[in-house]
Coordinates of C-alpha atoms in Angstrom, one line a residue:
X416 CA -126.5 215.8 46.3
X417 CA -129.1 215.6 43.5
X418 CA -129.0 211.9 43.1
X419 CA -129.3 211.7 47.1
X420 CA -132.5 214.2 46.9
X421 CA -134.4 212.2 44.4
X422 CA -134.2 209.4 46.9
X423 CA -135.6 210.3 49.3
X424 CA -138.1 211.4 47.1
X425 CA -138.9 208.3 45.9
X426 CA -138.5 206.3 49.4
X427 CA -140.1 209.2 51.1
X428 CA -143.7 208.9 48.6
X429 CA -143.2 205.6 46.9
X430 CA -146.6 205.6 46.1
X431 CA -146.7 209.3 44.5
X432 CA -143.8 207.4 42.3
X433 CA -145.5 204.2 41.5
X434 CA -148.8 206.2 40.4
X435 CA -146.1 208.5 38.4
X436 CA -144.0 205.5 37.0
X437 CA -146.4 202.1 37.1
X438 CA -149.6 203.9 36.9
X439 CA -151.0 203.0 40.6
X440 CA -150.3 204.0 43.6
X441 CA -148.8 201.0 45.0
X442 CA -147.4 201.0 48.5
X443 CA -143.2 200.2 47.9
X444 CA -140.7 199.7 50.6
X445 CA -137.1 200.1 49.7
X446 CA -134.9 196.6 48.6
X447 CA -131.6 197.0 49.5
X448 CA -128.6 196.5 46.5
X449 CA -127.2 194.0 48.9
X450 CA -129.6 191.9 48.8
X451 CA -129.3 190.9 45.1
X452 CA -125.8 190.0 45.6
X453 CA -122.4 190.4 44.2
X454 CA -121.3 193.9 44.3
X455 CA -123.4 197.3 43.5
X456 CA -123.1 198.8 41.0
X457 CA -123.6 202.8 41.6
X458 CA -125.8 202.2 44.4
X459 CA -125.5 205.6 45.7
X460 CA -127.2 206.2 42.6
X461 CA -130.0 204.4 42.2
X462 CA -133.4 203.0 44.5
X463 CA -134.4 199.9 44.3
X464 CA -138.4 199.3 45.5
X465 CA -140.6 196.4 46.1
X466 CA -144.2 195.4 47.0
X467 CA -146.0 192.2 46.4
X468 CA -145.9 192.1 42.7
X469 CA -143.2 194.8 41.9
X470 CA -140.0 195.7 41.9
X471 CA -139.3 199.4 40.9
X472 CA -136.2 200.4 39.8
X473 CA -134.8 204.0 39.5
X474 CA -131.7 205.6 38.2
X475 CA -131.6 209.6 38.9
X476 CA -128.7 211.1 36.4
X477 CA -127.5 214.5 35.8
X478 CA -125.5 213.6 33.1
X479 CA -125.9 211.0 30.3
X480 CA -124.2 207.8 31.0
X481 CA -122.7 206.0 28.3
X482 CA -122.7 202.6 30.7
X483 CA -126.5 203.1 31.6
X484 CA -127.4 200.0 29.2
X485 CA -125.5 197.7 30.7
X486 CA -125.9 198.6 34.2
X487 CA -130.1 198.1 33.6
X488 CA -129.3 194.7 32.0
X489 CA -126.8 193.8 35.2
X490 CA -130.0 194.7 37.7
X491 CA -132.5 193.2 36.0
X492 CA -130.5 189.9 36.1
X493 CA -129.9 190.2 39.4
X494 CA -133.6 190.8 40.7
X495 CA -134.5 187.9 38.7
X496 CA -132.3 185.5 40.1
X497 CA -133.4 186.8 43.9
X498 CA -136.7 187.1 42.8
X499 CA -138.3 185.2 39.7
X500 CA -141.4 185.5 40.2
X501 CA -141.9 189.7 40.5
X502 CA -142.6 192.2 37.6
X503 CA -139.5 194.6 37.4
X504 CA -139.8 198.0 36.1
X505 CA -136.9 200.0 34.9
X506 CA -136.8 203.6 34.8
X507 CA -133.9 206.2 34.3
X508 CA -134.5 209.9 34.7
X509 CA -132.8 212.1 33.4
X510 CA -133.0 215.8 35.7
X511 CA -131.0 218.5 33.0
X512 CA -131.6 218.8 29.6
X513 CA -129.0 217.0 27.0
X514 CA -128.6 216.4 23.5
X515 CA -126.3 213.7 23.7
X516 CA -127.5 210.6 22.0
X517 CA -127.3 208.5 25.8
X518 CA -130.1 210.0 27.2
X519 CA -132.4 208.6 24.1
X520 CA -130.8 204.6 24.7
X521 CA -133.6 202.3 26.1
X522 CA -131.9 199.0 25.5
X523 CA -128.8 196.8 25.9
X524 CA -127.9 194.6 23.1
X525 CA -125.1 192.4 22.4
X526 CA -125.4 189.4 20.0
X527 CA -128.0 187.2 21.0
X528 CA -129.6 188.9 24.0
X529 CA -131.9 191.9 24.2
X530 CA -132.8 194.1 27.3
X531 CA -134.9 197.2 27.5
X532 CA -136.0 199.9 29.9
X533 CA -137.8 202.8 30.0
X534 CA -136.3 206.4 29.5
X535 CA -137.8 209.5 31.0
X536 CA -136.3 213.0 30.1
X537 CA -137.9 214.8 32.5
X538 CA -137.1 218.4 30.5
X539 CA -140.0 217.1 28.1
X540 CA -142.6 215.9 30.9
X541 CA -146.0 218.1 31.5
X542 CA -145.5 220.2 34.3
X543 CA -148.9 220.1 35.8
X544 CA -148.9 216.1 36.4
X545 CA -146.3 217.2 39.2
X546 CA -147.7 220.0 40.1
X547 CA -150.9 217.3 41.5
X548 CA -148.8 215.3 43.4
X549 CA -146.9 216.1 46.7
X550 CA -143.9 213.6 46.8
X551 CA -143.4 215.0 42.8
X552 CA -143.5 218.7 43.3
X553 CA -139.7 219.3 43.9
X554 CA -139.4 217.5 40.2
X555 CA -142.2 220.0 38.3
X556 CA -139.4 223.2 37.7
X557 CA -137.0 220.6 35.7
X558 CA -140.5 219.8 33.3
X559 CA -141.2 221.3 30.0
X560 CA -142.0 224.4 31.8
X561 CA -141.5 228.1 29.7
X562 CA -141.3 229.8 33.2
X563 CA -139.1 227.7 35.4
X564 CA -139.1 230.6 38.5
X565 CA -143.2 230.9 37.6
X566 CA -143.6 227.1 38.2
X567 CA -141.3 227.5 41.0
X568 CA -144.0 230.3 43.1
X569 CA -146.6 227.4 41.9
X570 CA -144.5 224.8 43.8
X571 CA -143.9 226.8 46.9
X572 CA -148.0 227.6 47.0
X573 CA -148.9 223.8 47.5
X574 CA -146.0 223.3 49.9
X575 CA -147.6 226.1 51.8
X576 CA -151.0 224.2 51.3
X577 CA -149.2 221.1 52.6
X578 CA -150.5 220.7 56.7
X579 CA -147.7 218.1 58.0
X580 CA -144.7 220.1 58.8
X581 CA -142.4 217.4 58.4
X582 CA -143.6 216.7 55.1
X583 CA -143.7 220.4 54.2
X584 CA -139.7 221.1 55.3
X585 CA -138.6 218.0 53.4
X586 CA -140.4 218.7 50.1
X587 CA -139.4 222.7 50.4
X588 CA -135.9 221.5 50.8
X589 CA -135.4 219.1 48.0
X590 CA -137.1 221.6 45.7
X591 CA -134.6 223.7 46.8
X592 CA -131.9 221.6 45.8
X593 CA -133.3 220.2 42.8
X594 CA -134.3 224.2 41.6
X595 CA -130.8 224.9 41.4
X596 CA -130.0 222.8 38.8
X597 CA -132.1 225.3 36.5
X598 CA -132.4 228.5 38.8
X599 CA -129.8 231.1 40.6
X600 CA -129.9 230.9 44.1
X601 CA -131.0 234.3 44.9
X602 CA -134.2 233.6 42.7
X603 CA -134.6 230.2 44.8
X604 CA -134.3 231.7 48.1
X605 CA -136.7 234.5 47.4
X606 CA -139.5 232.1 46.3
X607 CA -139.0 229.3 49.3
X608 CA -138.4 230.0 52.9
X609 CA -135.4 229.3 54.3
X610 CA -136.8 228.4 57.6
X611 CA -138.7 225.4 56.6
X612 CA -136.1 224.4 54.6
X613 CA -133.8 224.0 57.2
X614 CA -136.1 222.0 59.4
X615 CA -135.8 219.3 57.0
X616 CA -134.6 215.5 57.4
X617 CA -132.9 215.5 53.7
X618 CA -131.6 219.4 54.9
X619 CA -129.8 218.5 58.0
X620 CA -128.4 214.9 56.2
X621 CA -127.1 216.9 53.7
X622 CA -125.5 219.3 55.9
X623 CA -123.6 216.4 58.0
X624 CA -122.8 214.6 55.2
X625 CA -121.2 217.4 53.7
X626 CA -119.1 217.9 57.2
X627 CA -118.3 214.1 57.3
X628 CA -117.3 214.0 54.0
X629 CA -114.7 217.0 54.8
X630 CA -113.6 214.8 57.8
X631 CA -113.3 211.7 56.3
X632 CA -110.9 213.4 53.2
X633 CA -108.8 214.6 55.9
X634 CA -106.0 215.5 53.5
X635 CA -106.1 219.4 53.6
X636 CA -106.3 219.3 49.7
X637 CA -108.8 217.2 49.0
X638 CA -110.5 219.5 52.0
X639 CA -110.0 222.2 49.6
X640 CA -111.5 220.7 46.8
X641 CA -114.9 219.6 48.8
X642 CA -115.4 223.1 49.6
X643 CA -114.7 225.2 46.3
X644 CA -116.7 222.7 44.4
X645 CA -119.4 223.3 46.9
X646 CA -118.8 226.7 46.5
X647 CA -118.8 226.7 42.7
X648 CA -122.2 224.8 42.6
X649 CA -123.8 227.5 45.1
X650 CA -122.1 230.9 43.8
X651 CA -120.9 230.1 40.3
X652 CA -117.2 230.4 40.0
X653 CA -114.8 231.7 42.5
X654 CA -111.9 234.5 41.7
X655 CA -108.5 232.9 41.7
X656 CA -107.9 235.5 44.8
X657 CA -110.3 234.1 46.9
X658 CA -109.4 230.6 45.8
X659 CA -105.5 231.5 47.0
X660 CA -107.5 232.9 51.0
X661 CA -109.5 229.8 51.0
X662 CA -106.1 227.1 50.3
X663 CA -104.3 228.8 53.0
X664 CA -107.1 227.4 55.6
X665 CA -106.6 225.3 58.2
X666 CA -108.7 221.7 58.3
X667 CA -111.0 222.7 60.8
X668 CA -111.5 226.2 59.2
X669 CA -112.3 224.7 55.6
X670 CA -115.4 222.5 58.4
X671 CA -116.5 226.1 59.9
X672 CA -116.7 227.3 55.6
X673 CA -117.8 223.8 54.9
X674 CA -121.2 224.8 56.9
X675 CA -121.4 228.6 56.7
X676 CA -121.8 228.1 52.8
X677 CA -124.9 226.3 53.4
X678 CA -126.4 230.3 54.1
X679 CA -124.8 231.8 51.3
X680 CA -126.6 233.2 48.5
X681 CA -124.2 235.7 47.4
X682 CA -119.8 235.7 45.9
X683 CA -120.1 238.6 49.0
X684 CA -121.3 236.5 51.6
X685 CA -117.6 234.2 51.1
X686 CA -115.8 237.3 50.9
X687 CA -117.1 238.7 54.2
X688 CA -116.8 235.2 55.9
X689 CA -112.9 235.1 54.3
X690 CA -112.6 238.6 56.2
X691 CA -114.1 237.5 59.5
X692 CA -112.1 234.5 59.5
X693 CA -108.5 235.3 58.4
X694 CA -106.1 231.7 58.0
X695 CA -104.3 230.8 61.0

């Protein structure tokens, strides 16, 4: 979900990224992994962008990654052998503070060959350089910020500010995904509003990609699973009680809880909903 978000950031306002990353705005479109051949690595993962001159590359991680070296190297071979002639730059961001010695590697190096990239630990990154750019506001509460929910009211005053209504839902929205990495929900929720949010593109993807995903498991289980560690990531952790109501669902129960969490905010809001909606 957080990987997916920072996407569509970075498709949605290349050029707020390039200015960020390359230091111009340059228009980008997105490159496709495909297109470099052989099989992708991660591609859910990463965005690949291209203009004239460019190619930007972008890993989004949540958690260190001890194969990040090689996977950089990998790409940059690939884009060179589809494209020669193009400047590649390399970028992985890192969204939640770590002090594992991964998130400091810039370089893959075996015997004889040498590959770098850059590093970005966004927990260390001014906050006010995202605070002056639209398509890099949802980023500014994971900065080196000393009042995360402060920064978020300054966030949610220039998406107010922001006149295209399109563009307002989808940057309210990914903040609001993004936020809670660092921030409760009930903190979230009373700083953005909900309505906008849900009038979002990345909003209603996520929501049917959340239901497809549930569908496409199938196996009542793994059903199970989806949902408690969607749960988990929204409420915190859930009671072995309610984990016992919640495994006696049916399939198409664990799709109705599957979106009804979405509006959750609370450990009562599941409880009520377990009440209201008693296994079959």
């Amino acid at each position: 979900m957080f990987d997916s978000t920072c996407k569509f950031l970075a498709e949605s306002f290349s050029s707020d990224f390039a200015s960020w990353l390359i230091g111009e705005p340059i228009p980008l479109t997105e490159l496709s992994p495909s297109e470099l051949s052989l099989e992708p690595i991660r591609a859910d993962a990463l965005i690949l962008l291209a203009s004239e001159e460019y190619i930007l590359h972008v890993e989004f991680q949540t958690e260190p990654d001890p194969n990040m070296p090689y996977r950089m190297a990998d790409y940059r071979l690939r884009v060179y052998r589809r494209f020669p002639q193009k400047q590649m730059k390399q970028v992985v961001i890192y969204l939640t503070p770590s002090n594992s010695d991964y998130v400091y590697q810039t370089a893959f190096e075996i015997p004889g060959t040498r590959h770098e990239f850059e590093v970005i630990r966004l927990w260390e990154q001014p906050t006010q350089l995202f605070l002056a750019s639209t398509g890099l506001l949802p980023l500014a509460v994971l900065t080196n910020t000393s009042n995360q929910a402060q920064t978020l009211r300054q966030v949610a005053e220039r998406i107010d500010a922001v006149t295209e209504s399109r563009v307002q839902s989808n940057i309210a929205a990914s903040t609001g995904i993004l936020a809670g990495l660092t921030l409760e929900r009930d903190v979230i929720n009373q700083v953005l509003r909900k309505e906008i949010m849900q009038q979002s593109v990345i909003y209603q993807e996520w929501k049917e990609e959340f239901l497809q995903e549930g569908r496409q498991e199938g196996r009542q289980e793994e059903g199970q699973s989806l949902i408690l560690r969607q749960l988990t990531r929204r409420l915190g952790d859930v009671s072995p009680e309610l984990q016992s109501q919640i495994q006696s669902l049916s399939l198409d129960q664990l799709e109705a809880l599957g979106e009804a969490l979405l509006d959750f905010t609370e450990p009562a809001d599941l409880v009520n909903w377990l009440k209201q909606h008693p296994s079959e």
